[in-house]
Tab-separated table of C-alpha atoms in Angstrom:
chain	number	residue	atom	x	y	z
I	267	MET	CA	74.325	0.913	34.135
I	268	ASP	CA	77.841	0.177	32.950
I	269	HIS	CA	78.253	-0.004	29.181
I	270	ASP	CA	81.080	-1.963	27.480
I	271	ASP	CA	82.071	-0.052	24.351
I	272	THR	CA	84.230	-2.964	23.264
I	273	ALA	CA	81.343	-5.429	22.971
I	274	PRO	CA	80.623	-6.389	19.332
I	275	ALA	CA	77.384	-5.310	17.720
I	276	THR	CA	74.863	-8.137	17.863
I	277	ASP	CA	73.956	-7.814	14.166
I	278	ALA	CA	77.532	-8.010	12.885
I	279	PRO	CA	78.347	-11.149	10.870
I	280	THR	CA	80.648	-13.514	12.689
I	281	ASP	CA	81.379	-15.761	9.704
I	282	PRO	CA	83.174	-14.034	6.786
I	283	SER	CA	81.846	-16.659	4.398
I	284	GLU	CA	78.222	-16.165	5.468
I	285	GLY	CA	75.965	-15.851	2.428
I	286	THR	CA	78.526	-17.388	0.082
I	287	VAL	CA	77.257	-20.257	-2.056
I	288	HIS	CA	79.762	-23.098	-2.296
I	289	LEU	CA	79.574	-25.700	-5.044
I	290	PRO	CA	80.008	-29.397	-4.261
I	291	ALA	CA	83.549	-30.726	-4.042
I	292	PRO	CA	85.232	-31.083	-7.441
I	293	GLY	CA	85.720	-34.414	-9.149
I	294	PRO	CA	89.176	-35.797	-9.889
I	295	TRP	CA	89.155	-34.812	-13.586
I	296	ALA	CA	91.092	-32.018	-15.251
I	297	ARG	CA	90.818	-32.996	-18.965
I	298	TYR	CA	87.432	-34.098	-20.345
I	299	VAL	CA	86.784	-35.104	-23.966
I	300	ALA	CA	83.314	-36.023	-25.262
I	301	VAL	CA	82.835	-38.237	-28.335
I	302	GLY	CA	79.581	-39.337	-29.905
I	303	ASP	CA	76.719	-38.316	-32.159
I	304	SER	CA	73.976	-35.661	-32.132
I	305	PHE	CA	73.053	-36.455	-28.536
I	306	THR	CA	76.498	-35.376	-27.311
I	307	GLU	CA	76.798	-32.603	-29.900
I	308	GLY	CA	73.783	-31.108	-28.131
I	309	LEU	CA	70.868	-31.012	-30.593
I	310	TRP	CA	68.563	-29.029	-30.005
I	311	ASP	CA	69.796	-26.997	-27.049
I	312	ALA	CA	70.832	-23.629	-28.466
I	313	GLU	CA	73.847	-21.870	-26.987
I	314	PRO	CA	72.451	-18.659	-25.383
I	315	ALA	CA	75.348	-16.519	-26.653
I	316	ASP	CA	75.094	-17.986	-30.177
I	317	PRO	CA	71.692	-19.505	-31.073
I	318	ALA	CA	73.211	-21.060	-34.214
I	319	GLN	CA	75.483	-23.192	-32.024
I	320	CYS	CA	74.321	-26.252	-30.088
I	321	ARG	CA	75.203	-26.554	-26.403
I	322	GLY	CA	73.810	-29.733	-24.815
I	323	TRP	CA	74.334	-31.921	-21.771
I	324	ALA	CA	78.072	-32.549	-22.268
I	325	ASP	CA	78.808	-28.813	-22.342
I	326	LEU	CA	76.659	-28.348	-19.243
I	327	LEU	CA	78.463	-31.212	-17.506
I	328	ALA	CA	81.831	-29.673	-18.390
I	329	ARG	CA	80.673	-26.299	-17.079
I	330	SER	CA	79.584	-27.799	-13.769
I	331	LEU	CA	82.804	-29.787	-13.334
I	332	SER	CA	84.836	-26.701	-14.233
I	333	HIS	CA	82.985	-24.396	-11.827
I	334	ARG	CA	83.570	-26.870	-9.011
I	335	ARG	CA	87.282	-26.876	-9.763
I	336	ILE	CA	87.415	-23.076	-9.854
I	337	ASP	CA	85.431	-22.825	-6.613
I	338	SER	CA	88.037	-25.017	-4.903
I	339	GLY	CA	90.937	-22.914	-6.175
I	340	GLN	CA	91.957	-25.164	-9.087
I	341	ASP	CA	92.401	-24.314	-12.756
I	342	PRO	CA	89.327	-24.546	-15.015
I	343	LEU	CA	88.508	-27.898	-16.599
I	344	LEU	CA	89.990	-28.461	-20.055
I	345	TYR	CA	87.218	-29.630	-22.395
I	346	ALA	CA	86.805	-30.781	-26.000
I	347	ASN	CA	83.679	-32.046	-27.750
I	348	LEU	CA	84.288	-34.074	-30.922
I	349	ALA	CA	80.719	-35.376	-31.347
I	350	ILE	CA	79.048	-34.966	-34.746
I	351	ARG	CA	75.405	-35.587	-35.558
I	352	GLY	CA	74.428	-38.647	-37.563
I	353	LYS	CA	77.552	-40.652	-36.773
I	354	GLN	CA	77.382	-44.401	-36.214
I	355	ILE	CA	79.559	-46.247	-33.727
I	356	ARG	CA	82.175	-47.213	-36.350
I	357	SER	CA	82.821	-43.552	-37.176
I	358	ILE	CA	82.788	-42.478	-33.524
I	359	LEU	CA	85.387	-45.073	-32.596
I	360	GLY	CA	87.422	-44.884	-35.794
I	361	ASP	CA	87.502	-41.122	-36.365
I	362	GLN	CA	86.802	-39.385	-33.048
I	363	LEU	CA	88.297	-41.647	-30.392
I	364	PRO	CA	91.914	-41.644	-31.681
I	365	VAL	CA	91.847	-37.836	-31.737
I	366	ALA	CA	90.390	-37.796	-28.233
I	367	LEU	CA	93.101	-40.078	-26.850
I	368	GLU	CA	95.840	-37.898	-28.357
I	369	MET	CA	94.628	-35.171	-25.984
I	370	LYS	CA	95.477	-37.404	-22.997
I	371	PRO	CA	92.156	-36.907	-21.207
I	372	ASP	CA	91.414	-38.243	-17.747
I	373	LEU	CA	87.680	-38.455	-18.533
I	374	VAL	CA	86.058	-39.571	-21.794
I	375	SER	CA	82.312	-39.738	-22.385
I	376	LEU	CA	81.646	-42.369	-25.043
I	377	ILE	CA	77.964	-42.446	-25.936
I	378	GLY	CA	76.859	-43.783	-29.300
I	379	GLY	CA	75.031	-46.547	-31.087
I	380	GLY	CA	71.693	-44.765	-31.351
I	381	ASN	CA	72.038	-44.237	-35.088
I	382	ASP	CA	72.988	-47.904	-35.477
I	383	ILE	CA	69.948	-48.995	-33.461
I	384	LEU	CA	67.622	-47.112	-35.816
I	385	ARG	CA	68.636	-49.501	-38.601
I	386	PRO	CA	66.716	-52.819	-38.505
I	387	SER	CA	69.725	-54.740	-39.816
I	388	VAL	CA	71.993	-53.680	-36.936
I	389	ASP	CA	74.036	-56.334	-35.125
I	390	VAL	CA	73.600	-55.094	-31.555
I	391	ASP	CA	76.095	-57.598	-30.171
I	392	GLN	CA	78.754	-56.329	-32.591
I	393	VAL	CA	78.058	-52.732	-31.574
I	394	ALA	CA	78.534	-53.782	-27.943
I	395	ARG	CA	81.795	-55.585	-28.734
I	396	SER	CA	83.119	-52.482	-30.462
I	397	ILE	CA	82.201	-50.304	-27.486
I	398	GLU	CA	83.851	-52.727	-25.078
I	399	ASP	CA	87.072	-52.743	-27.109
I	400	ALA	CA	87.051	-48.946	-26.977
I	401	VAL	CA	86.429	-48.888	-23.225
I	402	VAL	CA	89.385	-51.235	-22.688
I	403	ARG	CA	91.535	-48.980	-24.859
I	404	ILE	CA	90.551	-45.857	-22.908
I	405	ARG	CA	90.947	-47.493	-19.514
I	406	GLU	CA	94.444	-48.650	-20.419
I	407	THR	CA	95.446	-44.969	-20.597
I	408	GLY	CA	94.253	-44.472	-17.023
I	409	ALA	CA	91.262	-42.335	-18.031
I	410	ASP	CA	87.761	-42.781	-16.657
I	411	VAL	CA	84.903	-43.578	-19.054
I	412	LEU	CA	81.299	-42.408	-18.997
I	413	LEU	CA	78.962	-44.621	-21.040
I	414	GLY	CA	75.285	-43.902	-21.618
I	415	THR	CA	72.274	-46.172	-21.999
I	416	GLY	CA	69.648	-45.619	-24.647
I	417	PHE	CA	66.346	-43.905	-23.894
I	418	ASP	CA	63.193	-45.838	-23.097
I	419	ALA	CA	61.132	-45.028	-26.199
I	420	SER	CA	58.056	-46.965	-25.079
I	421	ASP	CA	55.912	-43.820	-25.468
I	422	SER	CA	56.901	-43.290	-29.096
I	423	PRO	CA	54.789	-45.163	-31.657
I	424	LEU	CA	57.621	-45.294	-34.234
I	425	VAL	CA	60.922	-45.018	-32.347
I	426	GLY	CA	59.422	-47.419	-29.809
I	427	MET	CA	59.920	-50.164	-32.407
I	428	THR	CA	63.631	-50.046	-31.527
I	429	ARG	CA	62.970	-50.586	-27.807
I	430	GLY	CA	64.013	-54.242	-27.838
I	431	ARG	CA	67.326	-53.531	-29.559
I	432	THR	CA	67.980	-50.642	-27.175
I	433	GLY	CA	67.273	-52.874	-24.181
I	434	ILE	CA	69.808	-55.461	-25.381
I	435	LEU	CA	72.486	-52.813	-25.902
I	436	ASN	CA	71.743	-51.353	-22.468
I	437	ALA	CA	72.271	-54.744	-20.837
I	438	HIS	CA	75.624	-55.012	-22.623
I	439	LEU	CA	76.616	-51.513	-21.466
I	440	TRP	CA	75.962	-52.217	-17.795
I	441	SER	CA	78.007	-55.415	-18.033
I	442	ILE	CA	80.837	-53.608	-19.825
I	443	ALA	CA	80.862	-50.918	-17.146
I	444	GLN	CA	81.018	-53.521	-14.384
I	445	ARG	CA	83.847	-55.439	-16.045
I	446	HIS	CA	86.032	-52.419	-16.707
I	447	GLY	CA	85.163	-49.920	-13.992
I	448	ALA	CA	83.310	-47.465	-16.228
I	449	HIS	CA	80.573	-45.029	-15.197
I	450	VAL	CA	77.065	-45.099	-16.694
I	451	LEU	CA	74.672	-42.272	-17.533
I	452	ASP	CA	71.335	-44.032	-17.004
I	453	LEU	CA	69.044	-42.411	-19.570
I	454	TRP	CA	66.685	-45.392	-19.589
I	455	GLY	CA	65.915	-44.862	-15.897
I	456	MET	CA	65.088	-41.144	-16.100
I	457	ARG	CA	61.427	-40.590	-15.233
I	458	SER	CA	61.327	-37.020	-16.515
I	459	LEU	CA	62.195	-38.091	-20.064
I	460	HIS	CA	58.794	-39.758	-20.404
I	461	ASP	CA	57.346	-36.243	-20.675
I	462	TRP	CA	57.138	-34.997	-24.269
I	463	ARG	CA	58.070	-31.496	-23.064
I	464	MET	CA	61.627	-32.828	-22.687
I	465	TRP	CA	61.790	-33.592	-26.419
I	466	ALA	CA	62.279	-31.381	-29.446
I	467	ASP	CA	59.924	-31.370	-32.421
I	468	ASP	CA	61.788	-34.242	-34.084
I	469	ARG	CA	61.002	-36.478	-31.026
I	470	ILE	CA	64.544	-37.877	-31.114
I	471	HIS	CA	66.573	-35.030	-29.617
I	472	LEU	CA	66.144	-33.194	-26.337
I	473	THR	CA	65.011	-29.686	-25.487
I	474	THR	CA	67.086	-27.322	-23.362
I	475	ASP	CA	65.449	-28.595	-20.170
I	476	GLY	CA	65.975	-32.186	-21.283
I	477	HIS	CA	69.696	-31.583	-21.780
I	478	ARG	CA	69.903	-29.827	-18.415
I	479	ARG	CA	68.388	-32.823	-16.664
I	480	VAL	CA	70.669	-35.233	-18.520
I	481	ALA	CA	73.695	-33.200	-17.409
I	482	GLU	CA	72.535	-33.702	-13.819
I	483	ALA	CA	72.123	-37.432	-14.477
I	484	ALA	CA	75.676	-37.490	-15.840
I	485	LEU	CA	76.959	-35.981	-12.588
I	486	VAL	CA	75.112	-38.683	-10.658
I	487	GLY	CA	76.479	-41.364	-13.000
I	488	LEU	CA	79.984	-40.096	-12.272
I	489	GLY	CA	79.366	-40.416	-8.542
I	490	GLN	CA	79.123	-36.642	-8.048
I	491	ALA	CA	76.475	-34.638	-6.221
I	492	PRO	CA	73.972	-33.058	-8.631
I	493	ASP	CA	73.588	-29.292	-8.792
I	494	ASP	CA	69.797	-29.684	-8.559
I	495	ALA	CA	68.400	-32.231	-6.114
I	496	ALA	CA	65.106	-32.262	-8.065
I	497	TRP	CA	66.831	-32.990	-11.372
I	498	ASP	CA	64.580	-35.946	-12.294
I	499	ASP	CA	61.310	-34.856	-10.698
I	500	PRO	CA	58.404	-35.247	-13.151
I	501	LEU	CA	56.737	-32.118	-14.493
I	502	THR	CA	53.212	-31.144	-13.533
I	503	PRO	CA	50.911	-33.162	-15.830
I	504	LEU	CA	49.229	-31.345	-18.697
I	505	PRO	CA	45.602	-31.945	-19.711
I	506	PRO	CA	45.122	-34.616	-22.404
I	507	VAL	CA	45.724	-33.480	-25.987
I	508	PRO	CA	42.588	-33.651	-28.174
I	509	ARG	CA	42.844	-36.487	-30.681
I	510	ILE	CA	42.540	-34.203	-33.698
I	511	GLU	CA	45.496	-32.144	-32.457
I	512	TRP	CA	47.556	-35.294	-31.846
I	513	VAL	CA	46.817	-36.503	-35.401
I	514	ARG	CA	47.826	-33.103	-36.776
I	515	GLU	CA	51.085	-33.128	-34.789
I	516	ASN	CA	51.900	-36.649	-35.995
I	517	ALA	CA	51.315	-35.632	-39.609
I	518	HIS	CA	53.618	-32.657	-39.170
I	519	TRP	CA	56.294	-34.857	-37.583
I	520	LEU	CA	56.145	-37.394	-40.406
I	521	ARG	CA	56.382	-34.687	-43.058
I	522	GLU	CA	59.062	-32.486	-41.473
I	523	HIS	CA	61.285	-35.035	-39.746
I	524	VAL	CA	60.674	-38.676	-40.683
I	525	GLY	CA	60.467	-37.969	-44.411
I	526	PRO	CA	63.823	-36.142	-44.664
I	527	TRP	CA	65.489	-38.749	-42.448
I	528	ALA	CA	64.240	-41.592	-44.662
I	529	SER	CA	65.350	-39.702	-47.780
I	530	ARG	CA	68.880	-39.370	-46.413
I	531	ARG	CA	68.966	-43.100	-45.632
I	532	LEU	CA	67.969	-43.952	-49.205
I	533	ARG	CA	70.711	-41.684	-50.564
I	534	ARG	CA	73.204	-43.037	-48.002
I	535	ARG	CA	73.700	-39.539	-46.644
I	536	SER	CA	74.017	-38.345	-43.070
I	537	SER	CA	73.060	-35.101	-41.365
I	538	GLY	CA	76.676	-34.954	-40.187
I	539	ASP	CA	78.251	-35.116	-43.645
I	540	SER	CA	80.739	-32.232	-44.114
I	541	ARG	CA	80.310	-31.139	-40.481
I	542	THR	CA	83.222	-30.776	-38.079
I	543	ALA	CA	83.466	-30.947	-34.292
I	544	LYS	CA	82.322	-27.836	-32.445
I	545	TYR	CA	85.143	-27.920	-29.858
I	546	PRO	CA	87.974	-29.853	-31.569
I	547	GLU	CA	90.698	-28.897	-29.088
I	548	LEU	CA	91.013	-28.892	-25.306
I	549	THR	CA	90.010	-25.464	-24.045
I	550	PRO	CA	89.658	-24.045	-20.518
I	551	PHE	CA	85.929	-24.191	-19.860
I	552	ALA	CA	85.015	-21.461	-17.374
């Protein structure tokens, strides 16, 4: 039998890129600045390299956007995070936003109002008007805007009291986004956030997995493909918690979290007093 020594081996790869994992196509943004409160600062998702530092969904979003740029041969995303815990919308828009706009970003995430909503005397319509004025200001620079709805706190016996005010603000936010071409991170619609395993001990801030899922929701809100197709799949249900354990957990929560929060309100103090932004300048985020 004739044998052709020039024939290629049948097990040799024919595609040089075989086995290479390619990220989704990059978005159009090169300079991203995040402004906001503790939610955007990243409480309580600890940075793996520095447990004393918070990471959070905005950092994870920036990382994903940056990796997609690098994978396509572009420079890393430039990223700054000016968010500080405890800040109300007036401080976010008056102190953080001007600094953000000086950086000439092409993407700004503006998510706030949660600390205002916690106050019964809040004027939700005024908060919405302030956010809309800010969106107009950002859009006039040519930058895109990512807004974020409030969470559905229907499962929380105390925070759930703010559900009506949150719903009104959410309706405003969707209308603002439609009027001005903004993107929306739909936290209210996330099914997975109805699981208490997504929430930290204070029941107001997210765990590491909660922030990871929100980062995926932010990608979807920006019209990008998520990194994880199952990003909002519910967790496997746990067995019911015995009533005595639930009562004990509630008592601990009231003592360790609600009490200190109420004390700060009475003293007109904020958890963000004397704190500064964690990433105050645009930095290549690789």
